[in-house]
Amino acid sequence: MTSFAYKDGEMHAEGVALKAIAQQVGTPFYCYSAEALRAAFGEFAGGMKGLNASLCYALKANSNLAVIKLFGDLGAGADIVSVGEMQRALAAGIPARRIVYSGVGKKAGELAAALQAGVGQINVESSAELETLNAVAGQLGVKADITIRVNPDIDAGTHEKITTGRKENKFGIDLDLARDAFAKAGKLANLRVVGIAMHIGSQLTTLDPYRAAIVRVRDLIQQLRADGHRIDRFDIGGGLGIVYADEQPPSIADFIQVVGKETAGLGCELTFEPGRRLVGEAGVLVSEVILVKPGVSKTFVIVDAAMNDLIRPTLYEAWHDILPVRQPRPDAATIRCDIVGPICESGDYLAQNRDLPALSAGELIMVRSAGAYGAVMASSYNSRPLAPEVMVDGMRFAVTRPRPTIEEMISAERLPPWMGN
Ligand code: LLP
């Protein structure tokens, strides 16, 4: 990824020095490269040429409006899991018919909002949801286009908290129960079954689990067609991994080629729902060193980004590469350190036991591959304002979500009337 690189001794996002953004915006902040976002999208679009396929960007990975609009302008649809995400997709100009609504626990009100907006496809994940959706569609006098998400019981080989396609995970309907679910859906007057969906996990670094899952779903599709169902669409889900450390994930072209090959002859329109692969490597988190605290066993580098800004290290033991923003000399000695935030929890770290060139107070660091599941998973724990998000495009940059002031945060709250003012 060349969108983030040292130039004249300073880390740049495309043509903009991160230091210059830090001076204007303050730290910590997320920074996204438009060029890198477009490049990742372009790889998908190129790979999908000649296939009957569409791309619905999984907003959950990064739902910054500017990011959604960038993809929407390039022709992406959206994969959403809440009405909030739906409103973001619509606000960014993505037409409702290009929106796919996934999720294991949609409420009746949410389903109604989606149908009223004209969402193109609802991926149903349970028998109970079929009934709720049928009732809601009936009340609104519409017919809902649905797929049923199945659980192919495949081990995606990823972290236990982000694997989704195994029997013991809450997602989708077991393959063994799928025919019954389709039969039920076929009888419900306000539903129109248009296809089948799966999503087996996230951060997959080999294609074998996709192959194995598709083989299972393929067999099911044949059975379902024999049962008289129309299976015109096959939603493959997302999940393609990125580089955090030394992973070697498949290329986007190889991924699409394998999916195309395994689904060839089915006559289904394919849907891809990538999230992480489109945005992960296109974003970084920039933070300033507050102080360095040498300990007996190791040195703590205390920075102004914390677990509330990027929770992946502590939640998933995720490894994110960290680089000084000022280019270290090639012969610079390294020290072993933990990069930690100021939050009052031992789990508040961005990296542990890392060998980094000696850092001092006031220096900037950059956490790589933070474009996916970074800002979207942030919280204001310890009353820390959400880190702002910045987009760079060539020599320009813009704050796409400003840092809230503490006053704004507090003014969103209300005291109970009995407490007086
Ligand atoms: N489609 C569905 C139905 C999903 O559940 C997901 C992700 C995606 C698409 C997009 O998957 P991706 O291409 O981004 O792997 N917070 C975790 C990842 C959770 C993924 C949840 N589902 C992390 O930080 O690693």
Coordinates of N, CA, C and O and ligand atoms in Angstrom, one line a residue, residues 44 56-61 79-81 102-103 123 125 149 159 161-164 171 198-204 210 235-241 244 272-279 311-312 315-316 318 320 372-374 376-377, ligand 1:
F44 N -12.2 -4.8 -6.9 CA -13.4 -5.6 -6.9 C -14.1 -5.4 -8.2 O -14.6 -6.4 -8.8
C56 N -22.2 -4.9 -2.5 CA -22.8 -4.1 -1.5 C -21.8 -3.9 -0.3 O -21.5 -4.8 0.4
Y57 N -21.3 -2.7 -0.2 CA -20.3 -2.4 0.8 C -20.9 -2.6 2.2 O -21.9 -2.0 2.5
A58 N -20.2 -3.3 3.0 CA -20.6 -3.6 4.4 C -20.3 -2.4 5.3 O -19.2 -2.2 5.7
L59 N -21.3 -1.5 5.5 CA -21.1 -0.3 6.2 C -20.6 -0.4 7.6 O -20.0 0.5 8.1
K60 N -20.8 -1.6 8.2 CA -20.4 -1.8 9.5 C -18.8 -1.6 9.7 O -18.4 -1.2 10.8
A61 N -18.1 -1.8 8.6 CA -16.6 -1.7 8.7 C -16.2 -0.2 8.9 O -15.2 0.1 9.6
D79 N -24.5 -3.0 2.3 CA -24.9 -4.0 3.2 C -25.1 -3.4 4.5 O -24.1 -2.9 5.1
I80 N -26.3 -3.4 5.1 CA -26.6 -2.7 6.3 C -27.1 -3.7 7.4 O -27.6 -4.8 7.0
V81 N -26.9 -3.3 8.6 CA -27.4 -4.2 9.7 C -28.3 -3.4 10.7 O -28.6 -3.9 11.8
S102 N -29.0 -7.1 6.4 CA -28.7 -8.3 7.1 C -28.9 -8.1 8.6 O -29.1 -7.0 9.0
G103 N -28.7 -9.2 9.3 CA -28.7 -9.1 10.8 C -29.6 -10.1 11.4 O -30.7 -10.5 10.9
N123 N -32.1 -10.0 4.1 CA -31.6 -11.3 4.3 C -32.1 -11.8 5.7 O -31.8 -11.3 6.7
E125 N -32.9 -14.3 8.8 CA -31.9 -15.3 9.5 C -32.6 -16.2 10.4 O -32.0 -17.0 11.1
R149 N -30.7 -16.5 4.9 CA -29.2 -16.7 5.2 C -29.1 -18.0 5.9 O -29.7 -18.3 6.9
H159 N -10.5 -15.5 14.1 CA -10.7 -15.3 15.6 C -12.1 -15.8 16.0 O -13.0 -15.5 15.3
K161 N -14.2 -14.6 17.9 CA -15.3 -13.6 18.0 C -15.7 -13.1 16.6 O -16.7 -12.3 16.6
I162 N -15.0 -13.5 15.6 CA -15.5 -13.0 14.2 C -15.8 -14.1 13.2 O -15.9 -13.8 12.1
T163 N -15.8 -15.3 13.7 CA -16.3 -16.4 12.8 C -17.8 -16.5 13.0 O -18.3 -16.3 14.1
T164 N -18.4 -16.7 11.9 CA -19.9 -16.6 11.9 C -20.6 -17.8 11.3 O -21.8 -18.0 11.4
F171 N -25.6 -17.1 13.8 CA -26.0 -16.5 12.5 C -26.6 -17.6 11.6 O -26.2 -18.7 11.5
M198 N -25.1 -16.2 2.6 CA -24.3 -16.8 3.6 C -23.2 -15.7 3.9 O -23.1 -14.7 3.2
H199 N -22.6 -15.9 5.1 CA -21.4 -15.0 5.4 C -20.7 -15.9 6.5 O -21.3 -16.1 7.5
I200 N -19.5 -16.3 6.2 CA -18.9 -17.3 7.1 C -17.9 -16.8 8.1 O -17.5 -17.5 9.0
G201 N -17.6 -15.5 8.0 CA -16.7 -15.0 9.0 C -15.9 -13.8 8.4 O -16.1 -13.4 7.3
S202 N -15.0 -13.3 9.2 CA -14.3 -12.1 8.8 C -12.8 -12.3 8.9 O -12.4 -13.1 9.7
Q203 N -12.1 -11.5 8.2 CA -10.6 -11.6 8.2 C -10.2 -13.1 7.7 O -9.3 -13.7 8.4
L204 N -10.8 -13.6 6.7 CA -10.3 -14.9 6.1 C -9.1 -14.7 5.3 O -9.0 -13.8 4.5
Y210 N -14.3 -20.6 1.8 CA -15.3 -20.1 0.9 C -15.7 -21.3 -0.1 O -16.9 -21.5 -0.3
D235 N -26.0 -14.5 -2.3 CA -25.2 -13.5 -1.6 C -24.1 -14.2 -0.8 O -24.4 -15.0 0.1
I236 N -22.9 -13.9 -1.2 CA -21.7 -14.6 -0.7 C -21.2 -14.1 0.7 O -20.4 -14.7 1.4
G237 N -21.7 -12.9 1.0 CA -21.3 -12.2 2.3 C -19.9 -11.5 2.0 O -19.5 -11.3 0.9
G238 N -19.3 -11.2 3.1 CA -18.0 -10.5 3.0 C -16.9 -11.4 3.6 O -16.9 -12.6 3.4
G239 N -15.9 -10.8 4.2 CA -15.0 -11.6 5.0 C -13.5 -11.7 4.5 O -12.7 -12.2 5.2
L240 N -13.3 -11.2 3.3 CA -11.9 -11.3 2.8 C -10.9 -10.5 3.7 O -11.2 -9.3 3.9
G241 N -9.8 -11.1 4.1 CA -8.9 -10.5 5.0 C -7.9 -9.5 4.4 O -7.8 -9.4 3.2
Y244 N -2.4 -7.2 8.4 CA -2.1 -6.5 9.7 C -0.6 -6.7 10.0 O 0.1 -5.7 10.4
F272 N -21.6 -9.6 -3.4 CA -20.4 -9.6 -2.5 C -20.7 -8.5 -1.5 O -21.2 -7.4 -1.9
E273 N -20.3 -8.7 -0.3 CA -20.5 -7.8 0.8 C -19.2 -7.5 1.5 O -19.1 -7.6 2.7
P274 N -18.2 -7.0 0.8 CA -17.0 -6.7 1.5 C -17.0 -5.5 2.4 O -17.7 -4.5 2.0
G275 N -16.4 -5.6 3.5 CA -16.2 -4.4 4.4 C -14.7 -4.1 4.5 O -14.1 -3.3 3.9
R276 N -14.1 -4.9 5.4 CA -12.7 -4.7 5.8 C -11.8 -4.6 4.6 O -10.9 -3.7 4.6
R277 N -12.0 -5.4 3.6 CA -11.0 -5.4 2.5 C -11.1 -4.1 1.7 O -10.1 -3.7 1.0
L278 N -12.2 -3.4 1.7 CA -12.3 -2.1 1.0 C -11.7 -1.0 1.8 O -11.2 0.0 1.2
V279 N -11.7 -1.1 3.1 CA -11.4 0.1 3.9 C -10.2 -0.1 4.9 O -9.6 0.9 5.3
I311 N -10.5 -0.5 19.6 CA -10.7 -1.6 20.6 C -10.2 -3.0 20.2 O -10.1 -3.9 20.9
R312 N -9.8 -3.0 18.9 CA -9.4 -4.3 18.3 C -8.3 -5.0 19.1 O -8.3 -6.3 19.3
L315 N -9.8 -6.4 22.3 CA -10.9 -7.3 22.2 C -10.6 -8.6 21.4 O -11.2 -9.6 21.8
Y316 N -9.8 -8.5 20.4 CA -9.5 -9.7 19.6 C -8.0 -10.1 19.7 O -7.6 -10.8 18.8
A318 N -5.8 -8.4 18.5 CA -5.4 -8.0 17.2 C -4.1 -7.3 17.2 O -3.8 -6.5 18.1
H320 N -1.8 -4.7 15.3 CA -1.7 -3.6 14.3 C -0.3 -3.0 14.3 O 0.3 -2.7 15.4
A372 N -10.8 -0.2 9.1 CA -12.0 -1.0 9.3 C -12.2 -1.4 10.7 O -11.2 -1.7 11.4
Y373 N -13.4 -1.3 11.2 CA -13.7 -1.6 12.6 C -12.8 -0.8 13.6 O -12.5 -1.3 14.7
G374 N -12.5 0.4 13.2 CA -11.8 1.3 14.1 C -12.7 2.3 14.6 O -13.3 2.2 15.7
V376 N -15.7 3.1 13.9 CA -17.1 2.6 14.1 C -17.2 1.9 15.4 O -18.4 1.8 15.9
M377 N -16.2 1.3 16.0 CA -16.3 0.6 17.2 C -15.8 1.5 18.4 O -15.7 1.0 19.5
Ligands
LLP1 N1 -21.7 -9.3 5.7 C1 -22.2 -9.7 6.9 C2 -23.5 -10.4 7.0 C3 -21.3 -9.5 8.0 O1 -21.8 -9.9 9.2 C4 -20.1 -8.9 7.9 C5 -19.2 -8.7 9.0 C6 -19.7 -8.5 6.6 C7 -20.5 -8.7 5.5 C8 -18.4 -7.8 6.3 O2 -17.3 -8.6 6.7 P1 -15.8 -8.1 6.3 O3 -15.7 -8.1 4.8 O4 -15.6 -6.8 6.9 O5 -15.0 -9.1 7.0 N2 -15.3 -6.2 14.4 C9 -14.6 -7.3 13.9 C10 -15.2 -7.8 12.6 C11 -16.7 -8.1 12.7 C12 -17.3 -8.5 11.3 C13 -18.8 -8.7 11.4 N3 -19.5 -9.0 10.2 C14 -13.2 -6.9 13.7 O6 -12.8 -5.8 14.1 O7 -12.4 -7.7 13.3

